[in-house]
CSV table of C-alpha atoms in Angstrom, one decimal:
chain,number,residue,atom,x,y,z
A,1,MET,CA,-10.1,-2.1,2.3
A,2,LEU,CA,-10.0,-5.9,2.2
A,3,LEU,CA,-10.8,-5.9,-1.5
A,4,GLY,CA,-7.8,-3.6,-2.2
A,5,LEU,CA,-5.4,-5.6,-0.1
A,6,PRO,CA,-4.4,-8.2,-2.7
A,7,LEU,CA,-3.9,-5.5,-5.3
A,8,ALA,CA,-1.8,-3.3,-2.9
A,9,LEU,CA,0.4,-6.3,-2.0
A,10,TYR,CA,0.8,-7.1,-5.7
A,11,LEU,CA,1.8,-3.6,-6.5
A,12,LEU,CA,4.4,-3.5,-3.7
A,13,TRP,CA,5.8,-6.8,-5.0
A,14,PHE,CA,5.8,-5.4,-8.6
A,15,MET,CA,7.8,-2.3,-7.6
A,16,ARG,CA,10.3,-4.4,-5.7
A,17,ALA,CA,10.6,-6.9,-8.6
A,18,SER,CA,11.0,-4.2,-11.2
A,19,ARG,CA,13.8,-2.5,-9.2
A,20,ALA,CA,15.6,-5.9,-8.6
A,21,ALA,CA,15.3,-6.8,-12.3
A,22,GLN,CA,16.7,-3.5,-13.5
A,23,ALA,CA,19.5,-3.7,-11.0
A,24,ALA,CA,20.4,-7.2,-12.2
A,25,GLY,CA,20.1,-6.2,-15.8
A,26,HIS,CA,17.1,-8.4,-16.5
A,27,VAL,CA,13.8,-7.5,-18.2
A,28,ALA,CA,11.4,-6.0,-15.7
A,29,PRO,CA,7.9,-7.5,-15.3
A,30,LYS,CA,5.1,-5.6,-17.1
A,31,LEU,CA,2.2,-4.2,-15.1
A,32,GLY,CA,-0.2,-5.7,-17.6
A,33,ASP,CA,0.9,-9.1,-16.5
A,34,VAL,CA,-1.2,-8.9,-13.4
A,35,PRO,CA,-2.7,-12.2,-12.3
A,36,TRP,CA,-6.3,-10.8,-12.1
A,37,PRO,CA,-8.1,-14.1,-11.5
A,38,TRP,CA,-5.9,-14.9,-8.5
A,39,LEU,CA,-6.3,-11.3,-7.1
A,40,ILE,CA,-10.1,-11.5,-7.5
A,41,VAL,CA,-10.2,-15.0,-5.8
A,42,ILE,CA,-8.1,-13.8,-2.9
A,43,ALA,CA,-10.2,-10.6,-2.5
A,44,ILE,CA,-13.4,-12.6,-2.5
A,45,LEU,CA,-12.0,-15.0,0.1
A,46,LEU,CA,-10.9,-12.1,2.3
A,47,LEU,CA,-14.3,-10.5,1.9
A,48,ALA,CA,-16.1,-13.8,2.8
A,49,GLY,CA,-13.9,-14.2,5.8
A,50,ALA,CA,-14.5,-10.7,7.1
A,51,LEU,CA,-18.3,-11.1,6.5
A,52,GLY,CA,-18.3,-14.4,8.3
A,53,ALA,CA,-16.4,-12.9,11.3
A,54,TYR,CA,-18.8,-10.0,11.4
A,55,LEU,CA,-21.8,-12.2,11.4
A,56,THR,CA,-20.5,-14.6,14.1
A,57,MET,CA,-19.4,-11.8,16.4
A,58,GLY,CA,-22.9,-10.4,16.8
A,59,GLY,CA,-24.2,-8.5,19.8
A,60,ALA,CA,-27.2,-8.9,22.0
A,61,ALA,CA,-30.7,-9.5,20.6
A,62,PRO,CA,-32.9,-6.5,20.0
A,63,GLY,CA,-35.1,-5.2,22.8
A,64,GLY,CA,-32.5,-4.7,25.5
A,65,HIS,CA,-31.7,-1.5,27.4
A,66,TYR,CA,-28.1,-0.1,27.2
A,67,GLU,CA,-26.6,1.0,30.4
A,68,PRO,CA,-23.5,3.2,29.6
A,69,ALA,CA,-20.3,2.8,31.5
A,70,HIS,CA,-20.2,4.7,34.8
A,71,VAL,CA,-18.2,5.0,38.0
A,72,ILE,CA,-19.2,3.5,41.3
A,73,ASP,CA,-17.0,4.1,44.4
A,74,GLY,CA,-14.1,5.0,42.1
A,75,GLN,CA,-14.4,1.8,40.0
A,76,ILE,CA,-15.4,1.9,36.4
A,77,VAL,CA,-18.3,-0.3,35.6
A,78,PRO,CA,-18.4,-1.1,31.9
A,79,GLY,CA,-21.5,-0.6,29.8
A,80,ARG,CA,-23.9,-3.5,29.3
A,81,ILE,CA,-27.2,-4.4,27.8
A,82,THR,CA,-30.0,-5.5,30.2
A,83,ARG,CA,-33.3,-7.0,29.5
């Protein structure tokens, strides 16, 4: 999804700019005038940021035992990983 976000935003801008240009009597932008290098660079930066966030928000080390969430005396005890 992150790779398609810059293109989706550009297409939204393109539709709005085309309507505004036609309403004002100006020449509408052409879809072939897409700034592909900028869209690719932005998509790569978003992908790198998402990958970096994923890698830094890691979980517990392998080898633990998962205790699922349970109820004790009417209180919910969240799940956890024990060693």
